[in-house]
Short mmCIF file of C-alpha atoms and ligand atoms in Angstrom, two decimals:
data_model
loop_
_atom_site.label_atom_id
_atom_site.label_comp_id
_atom_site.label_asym_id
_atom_site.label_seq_id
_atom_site.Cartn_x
_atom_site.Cartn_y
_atom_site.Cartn_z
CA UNK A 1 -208.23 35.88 -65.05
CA UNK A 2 -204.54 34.55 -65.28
CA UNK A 3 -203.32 32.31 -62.43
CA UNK A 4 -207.05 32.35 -60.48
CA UNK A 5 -209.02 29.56 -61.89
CA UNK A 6 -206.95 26.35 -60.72
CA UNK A 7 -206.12 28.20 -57.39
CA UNK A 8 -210.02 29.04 -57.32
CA UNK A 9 -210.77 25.83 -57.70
CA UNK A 10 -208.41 24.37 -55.51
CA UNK A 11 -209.59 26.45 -52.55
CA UNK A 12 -213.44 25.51 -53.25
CA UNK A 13 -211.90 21.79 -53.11
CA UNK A 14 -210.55 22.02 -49.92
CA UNK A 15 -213.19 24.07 -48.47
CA UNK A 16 -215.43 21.30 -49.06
CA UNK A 17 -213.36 18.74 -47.32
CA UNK A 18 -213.51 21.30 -44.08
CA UNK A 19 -209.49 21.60 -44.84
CA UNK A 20 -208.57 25.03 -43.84
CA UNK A 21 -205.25 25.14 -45.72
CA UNK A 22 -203.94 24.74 -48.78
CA UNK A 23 -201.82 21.95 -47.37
CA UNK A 24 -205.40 19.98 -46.08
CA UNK A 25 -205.09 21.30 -42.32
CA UNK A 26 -208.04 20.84 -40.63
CA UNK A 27 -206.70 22.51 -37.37
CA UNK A 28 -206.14 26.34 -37.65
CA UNK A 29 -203.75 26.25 -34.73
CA UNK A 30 -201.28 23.89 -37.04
CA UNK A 31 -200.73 26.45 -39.62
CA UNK A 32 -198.27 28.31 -36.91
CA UNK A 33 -195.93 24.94 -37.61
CA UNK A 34 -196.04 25.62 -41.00
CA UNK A 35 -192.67 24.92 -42.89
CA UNK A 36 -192.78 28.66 -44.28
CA UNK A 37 -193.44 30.22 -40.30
CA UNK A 38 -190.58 27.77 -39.16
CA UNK A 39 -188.58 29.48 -41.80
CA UNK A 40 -189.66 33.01 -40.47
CA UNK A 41 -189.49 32.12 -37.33
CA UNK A 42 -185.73 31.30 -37.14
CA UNK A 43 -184.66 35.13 -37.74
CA UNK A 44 -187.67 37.23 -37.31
CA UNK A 45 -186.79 38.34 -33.82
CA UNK A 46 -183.46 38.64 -34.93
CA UNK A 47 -184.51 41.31 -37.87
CA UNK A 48 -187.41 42.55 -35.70
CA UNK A 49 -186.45 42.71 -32.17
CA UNK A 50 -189.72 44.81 -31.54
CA UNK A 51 -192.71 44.29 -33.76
CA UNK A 52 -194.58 47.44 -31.72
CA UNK A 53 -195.92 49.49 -34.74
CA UNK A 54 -194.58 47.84 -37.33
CA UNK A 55 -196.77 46.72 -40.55
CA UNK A 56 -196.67 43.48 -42.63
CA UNK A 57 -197.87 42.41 -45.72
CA UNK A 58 -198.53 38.72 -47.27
CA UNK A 59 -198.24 37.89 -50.34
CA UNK A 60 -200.48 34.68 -51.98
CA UNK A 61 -201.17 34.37 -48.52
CA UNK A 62 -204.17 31.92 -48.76
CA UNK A 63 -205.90 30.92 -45.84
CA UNK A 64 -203.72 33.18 -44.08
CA UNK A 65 -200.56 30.99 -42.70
CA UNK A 66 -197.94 33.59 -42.75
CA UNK A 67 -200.15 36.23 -42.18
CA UNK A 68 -202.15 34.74 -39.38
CA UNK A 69 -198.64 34.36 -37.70
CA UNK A 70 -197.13 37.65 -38.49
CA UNK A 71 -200.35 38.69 -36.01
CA UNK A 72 -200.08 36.44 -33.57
CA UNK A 73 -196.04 38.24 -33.08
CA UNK A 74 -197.12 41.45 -32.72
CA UNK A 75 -197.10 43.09 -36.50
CA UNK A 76 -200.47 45.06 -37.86
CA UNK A 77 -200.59 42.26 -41.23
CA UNK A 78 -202.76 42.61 -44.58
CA UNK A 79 -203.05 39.38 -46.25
CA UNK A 80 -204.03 39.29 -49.95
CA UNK A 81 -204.73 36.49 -52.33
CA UNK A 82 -206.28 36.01 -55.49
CA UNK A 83 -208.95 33.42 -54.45
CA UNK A 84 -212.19 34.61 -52.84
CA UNK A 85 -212.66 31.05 -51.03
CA UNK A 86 -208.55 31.36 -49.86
CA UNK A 87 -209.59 34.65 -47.75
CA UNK A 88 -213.29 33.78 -46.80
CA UNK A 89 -211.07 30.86 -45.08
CA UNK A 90 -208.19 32.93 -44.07
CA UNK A 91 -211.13 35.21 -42.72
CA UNK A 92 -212.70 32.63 -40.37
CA UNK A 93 -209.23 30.90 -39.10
CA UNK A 94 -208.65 34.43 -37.96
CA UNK A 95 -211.68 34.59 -35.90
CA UNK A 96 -211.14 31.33 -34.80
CA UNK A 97 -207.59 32.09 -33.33
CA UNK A 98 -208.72 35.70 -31.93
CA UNK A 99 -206.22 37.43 -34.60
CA UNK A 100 -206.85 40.72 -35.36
CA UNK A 101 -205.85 41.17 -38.71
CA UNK A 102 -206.84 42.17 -42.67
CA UNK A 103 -207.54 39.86 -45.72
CA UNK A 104 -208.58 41.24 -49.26
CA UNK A 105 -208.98 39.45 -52.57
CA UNK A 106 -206.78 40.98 -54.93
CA UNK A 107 -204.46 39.99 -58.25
CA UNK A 108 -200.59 41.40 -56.93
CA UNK A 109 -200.62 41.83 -60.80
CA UNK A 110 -202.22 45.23 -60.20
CA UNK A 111 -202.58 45.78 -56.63
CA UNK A 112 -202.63 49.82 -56.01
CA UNK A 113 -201.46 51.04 -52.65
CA UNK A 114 -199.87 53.68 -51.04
CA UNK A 115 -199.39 51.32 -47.87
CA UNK A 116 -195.24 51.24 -46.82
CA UNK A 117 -194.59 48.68 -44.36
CA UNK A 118 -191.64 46.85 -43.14
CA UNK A 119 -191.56 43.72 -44.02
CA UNK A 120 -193.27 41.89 -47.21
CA UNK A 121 -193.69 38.02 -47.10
CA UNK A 122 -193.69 36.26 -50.13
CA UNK A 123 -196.01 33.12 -49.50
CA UNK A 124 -194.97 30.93 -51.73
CA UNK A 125 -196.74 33.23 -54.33
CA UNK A 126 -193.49 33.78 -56.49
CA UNK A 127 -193.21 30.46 -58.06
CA UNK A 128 -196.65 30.57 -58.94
CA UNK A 129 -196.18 33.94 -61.51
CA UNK A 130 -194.53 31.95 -64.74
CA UNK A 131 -194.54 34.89 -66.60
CA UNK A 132 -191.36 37.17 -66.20
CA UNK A 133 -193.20 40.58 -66.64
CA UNK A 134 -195.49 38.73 -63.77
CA UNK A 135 -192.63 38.45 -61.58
CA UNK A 136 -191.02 41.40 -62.52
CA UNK A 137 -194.72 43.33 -61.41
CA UNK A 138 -194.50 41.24 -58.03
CA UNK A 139 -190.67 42.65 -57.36
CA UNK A 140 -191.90 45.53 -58.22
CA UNK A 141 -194.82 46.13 -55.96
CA UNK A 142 -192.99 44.54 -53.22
CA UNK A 143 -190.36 47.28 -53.50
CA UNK A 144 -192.94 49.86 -53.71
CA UNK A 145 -194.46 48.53 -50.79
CA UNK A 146 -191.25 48.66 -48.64
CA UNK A 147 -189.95 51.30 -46.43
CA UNK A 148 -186.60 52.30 -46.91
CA UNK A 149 -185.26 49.72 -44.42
CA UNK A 150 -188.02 47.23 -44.74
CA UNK A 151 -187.59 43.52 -45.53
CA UNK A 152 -188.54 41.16 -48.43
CA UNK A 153 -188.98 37.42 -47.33
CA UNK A 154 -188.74 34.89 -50.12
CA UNK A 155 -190.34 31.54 -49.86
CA UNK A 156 -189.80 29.97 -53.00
CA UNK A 157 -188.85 26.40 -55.04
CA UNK A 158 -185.82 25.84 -56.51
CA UNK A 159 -185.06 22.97 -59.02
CA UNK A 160 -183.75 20.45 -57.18
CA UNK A 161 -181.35 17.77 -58.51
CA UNK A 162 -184.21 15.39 -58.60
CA UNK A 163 -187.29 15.80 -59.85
CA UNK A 164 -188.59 13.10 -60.38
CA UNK A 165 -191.31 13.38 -58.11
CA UNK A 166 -192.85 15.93 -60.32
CA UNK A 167 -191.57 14.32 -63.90
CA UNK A 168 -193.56 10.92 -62.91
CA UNK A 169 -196.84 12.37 -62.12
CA UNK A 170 -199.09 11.59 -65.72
CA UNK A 171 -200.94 15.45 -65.08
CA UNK A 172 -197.37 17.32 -64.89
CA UNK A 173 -194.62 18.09 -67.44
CA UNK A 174 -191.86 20.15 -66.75
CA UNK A 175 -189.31 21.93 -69.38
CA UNK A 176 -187.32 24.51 -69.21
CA UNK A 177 -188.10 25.32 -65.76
CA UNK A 178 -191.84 25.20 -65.84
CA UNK A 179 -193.60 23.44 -64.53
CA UNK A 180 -196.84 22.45 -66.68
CA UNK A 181 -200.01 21.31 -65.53
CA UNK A 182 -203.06 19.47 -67.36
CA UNK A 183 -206.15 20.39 -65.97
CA UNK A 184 -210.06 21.16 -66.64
CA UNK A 185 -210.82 22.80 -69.97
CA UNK A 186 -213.29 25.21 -68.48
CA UNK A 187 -210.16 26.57 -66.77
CA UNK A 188 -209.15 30.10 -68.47
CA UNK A 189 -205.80 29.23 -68.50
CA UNK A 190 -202.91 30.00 -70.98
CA UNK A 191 -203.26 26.29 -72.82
CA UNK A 192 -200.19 25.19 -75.45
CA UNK A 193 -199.00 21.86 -76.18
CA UNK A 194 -195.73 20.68 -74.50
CA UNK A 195 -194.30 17.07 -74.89
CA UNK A 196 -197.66 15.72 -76.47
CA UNK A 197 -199.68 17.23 -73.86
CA UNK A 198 -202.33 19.97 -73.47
CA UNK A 199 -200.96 21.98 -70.69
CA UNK A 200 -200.92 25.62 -68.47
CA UNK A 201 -198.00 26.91 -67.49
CA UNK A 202 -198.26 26.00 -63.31
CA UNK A 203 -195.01 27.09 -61.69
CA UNK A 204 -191.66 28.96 -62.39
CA UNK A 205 -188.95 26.65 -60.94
CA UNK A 206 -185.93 28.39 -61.10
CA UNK A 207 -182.17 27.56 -60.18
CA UNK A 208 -180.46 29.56 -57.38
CA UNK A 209 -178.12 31.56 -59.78
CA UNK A 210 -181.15 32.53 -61.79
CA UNK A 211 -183.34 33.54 -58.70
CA UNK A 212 -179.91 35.74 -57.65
CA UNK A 213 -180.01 37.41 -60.75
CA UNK A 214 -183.60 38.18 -61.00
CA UNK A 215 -183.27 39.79 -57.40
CA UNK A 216 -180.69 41.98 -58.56
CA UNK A 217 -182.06 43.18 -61.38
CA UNK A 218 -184.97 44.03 -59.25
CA UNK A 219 -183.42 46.04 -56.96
CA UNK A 220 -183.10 44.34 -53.75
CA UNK A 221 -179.38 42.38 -52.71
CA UNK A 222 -179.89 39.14 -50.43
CA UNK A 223 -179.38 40.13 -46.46
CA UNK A 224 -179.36 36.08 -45.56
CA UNK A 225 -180.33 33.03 -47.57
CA UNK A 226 -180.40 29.42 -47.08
CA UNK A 227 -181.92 26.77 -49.87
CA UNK A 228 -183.07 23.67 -48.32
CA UNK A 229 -181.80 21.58 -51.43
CA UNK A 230 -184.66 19.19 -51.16
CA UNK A 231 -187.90 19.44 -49.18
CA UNK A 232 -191.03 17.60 -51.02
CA UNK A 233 -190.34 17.55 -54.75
CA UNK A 234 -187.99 20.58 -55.14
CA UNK A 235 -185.76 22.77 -53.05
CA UNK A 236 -187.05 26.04 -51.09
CA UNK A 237 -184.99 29.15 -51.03
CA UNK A 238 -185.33 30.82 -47.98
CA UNK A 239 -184.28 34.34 -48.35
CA UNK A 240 -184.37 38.13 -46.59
CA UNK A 241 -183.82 40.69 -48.99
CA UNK A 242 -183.32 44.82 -48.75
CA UNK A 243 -183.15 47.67 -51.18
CA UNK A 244 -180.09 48.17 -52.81
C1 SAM B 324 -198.76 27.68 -53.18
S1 SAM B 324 -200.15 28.61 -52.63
C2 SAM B 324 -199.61 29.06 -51.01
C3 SAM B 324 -200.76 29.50 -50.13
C4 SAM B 324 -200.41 29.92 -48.71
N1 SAM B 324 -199.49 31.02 -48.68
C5 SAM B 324 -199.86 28.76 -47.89
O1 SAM B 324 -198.66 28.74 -47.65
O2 SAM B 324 -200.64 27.89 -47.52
C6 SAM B 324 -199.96 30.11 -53.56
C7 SAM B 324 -201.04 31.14 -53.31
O3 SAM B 324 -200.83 32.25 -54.17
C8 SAM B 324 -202.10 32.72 -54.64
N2 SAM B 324 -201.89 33.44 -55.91
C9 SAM B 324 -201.46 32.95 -57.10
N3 SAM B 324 -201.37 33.92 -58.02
C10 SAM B 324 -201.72 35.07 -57.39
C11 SAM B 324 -201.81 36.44 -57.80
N4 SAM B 324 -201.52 36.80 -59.05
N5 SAM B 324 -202.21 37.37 -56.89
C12 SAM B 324 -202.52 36.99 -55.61
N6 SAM B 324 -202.44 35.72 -55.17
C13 SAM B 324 -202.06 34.77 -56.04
C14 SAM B 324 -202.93 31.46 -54.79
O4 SAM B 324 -204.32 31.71 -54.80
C15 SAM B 324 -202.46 30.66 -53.59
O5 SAM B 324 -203.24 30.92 -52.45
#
């Protein structure tokens, strides 16, 4: 299946380390301090003064970060992911931090609901989707997903002036604004040669201007938006979006 294998794998990784996060937390408690629920956090109240009633819905959320978070503020949250491993964890950080909440294993590829909720978090799950029709399908579901006056929150990477940090590492290339990964051959990934290499398209890193155009065509206009031009290896854009 497209996307799950090195995600799979990654997961299984972690989970045998006792991490609890894709980002090696051992401490479920931490993930609240997470860059992407600092980012929420800023304007959430702001957007949602109440969150009585109102439904939320996680996208690539993993072992639950945003989502766990989302709970813990007062929205009724559905987290989905791809990976098994990424909710059985999400699953038992839950427990562990008395959240009342939903995980399911699902590809956002072709996710069916009927669900309408107000506000849709992507967690970092955008940049993962290289494919356009991919991220076209995750716009679209997103949209689908959201009430009239509901909210789309981007957490995505943007190329940053530098990248260096991802150009030196032997197991990446990047081109064209992908990002491409070497990896295990027993991987079902979409394999092609780039720069001398035997690659899988990893990530979509994409430039502001072309992120602002793909939202538009999509539908949705940018309510707020800040890029942090360089945090790790790339920038994030930060963004809540609404229907046009
Ligand atoms: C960069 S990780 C971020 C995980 C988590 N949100 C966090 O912040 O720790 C991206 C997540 O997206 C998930 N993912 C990738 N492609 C997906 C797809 N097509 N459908 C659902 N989840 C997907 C991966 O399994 C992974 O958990």
């Amino acid at each position: 299946m497209k996307y799950y294998d090195m995600h799979e794998d990654a997961y299984k990784q972690l989970k045998a380390k006792d991490k609890i996060s894709w980002d090696g937390e051992t401490d479920p408690s931490k993930l609240f301090d997470h860059e992407i629920n600092q980012a929420i956090g800023k304007r959430i109240d702001h957007f949602f003064e109440s969150k009585d009633g109102l439904k939320a819905v996680d996208l690539g959320t993993g072992t639950g970060t945003a989502a766990l978070n989302l709970a813990r503020k007062g929205f009724s949250v559905v987290g989905y992911d791809l990976s098994e491993t990424a909710i059985e964890l999400a699953k038992k950080n839950a427990s562990e931090l008395k959240l009342d909440l939903k995980f399911e294993v699902a590809d956002i590829i072709s996710i069916k609901t009927n669900d309408k909720v107000d506000l849709v978090v992507d967690s970092s799950l955008l940049h993962c989707l290289v494919e356009k029709k991919d991220r076209a399908d995750f716009f679209k579901l997103s949209f689908d997903l959201l009430k009239e006056e509901g909210l789309l929150f981007l957490h995505t990477m943007i190329e940053a002036a530098d990248m260096s940090e991802m150009t030196d590492r032997e197991y990446l290339v990047y081109e064209n604004h992908i990002l491409y990964s070497t990896g295990p051959e027993r991987w079902d990934m979409k394999w092609m040669q780039v720069q001398g290499k035997k690659v899988f398209p990893h990530r979509y890193i994409t430039t502001t201007e072309m992120l602002e155009k793909e939202i538009h065509e999509a539908g949705f206009e940018i309510v707020e938006s800040l890029v942090d031009p360089q945090v790790k290896s790339t920038g994030t854009f930060c963004g809540w979006l609404k229907k046009r």
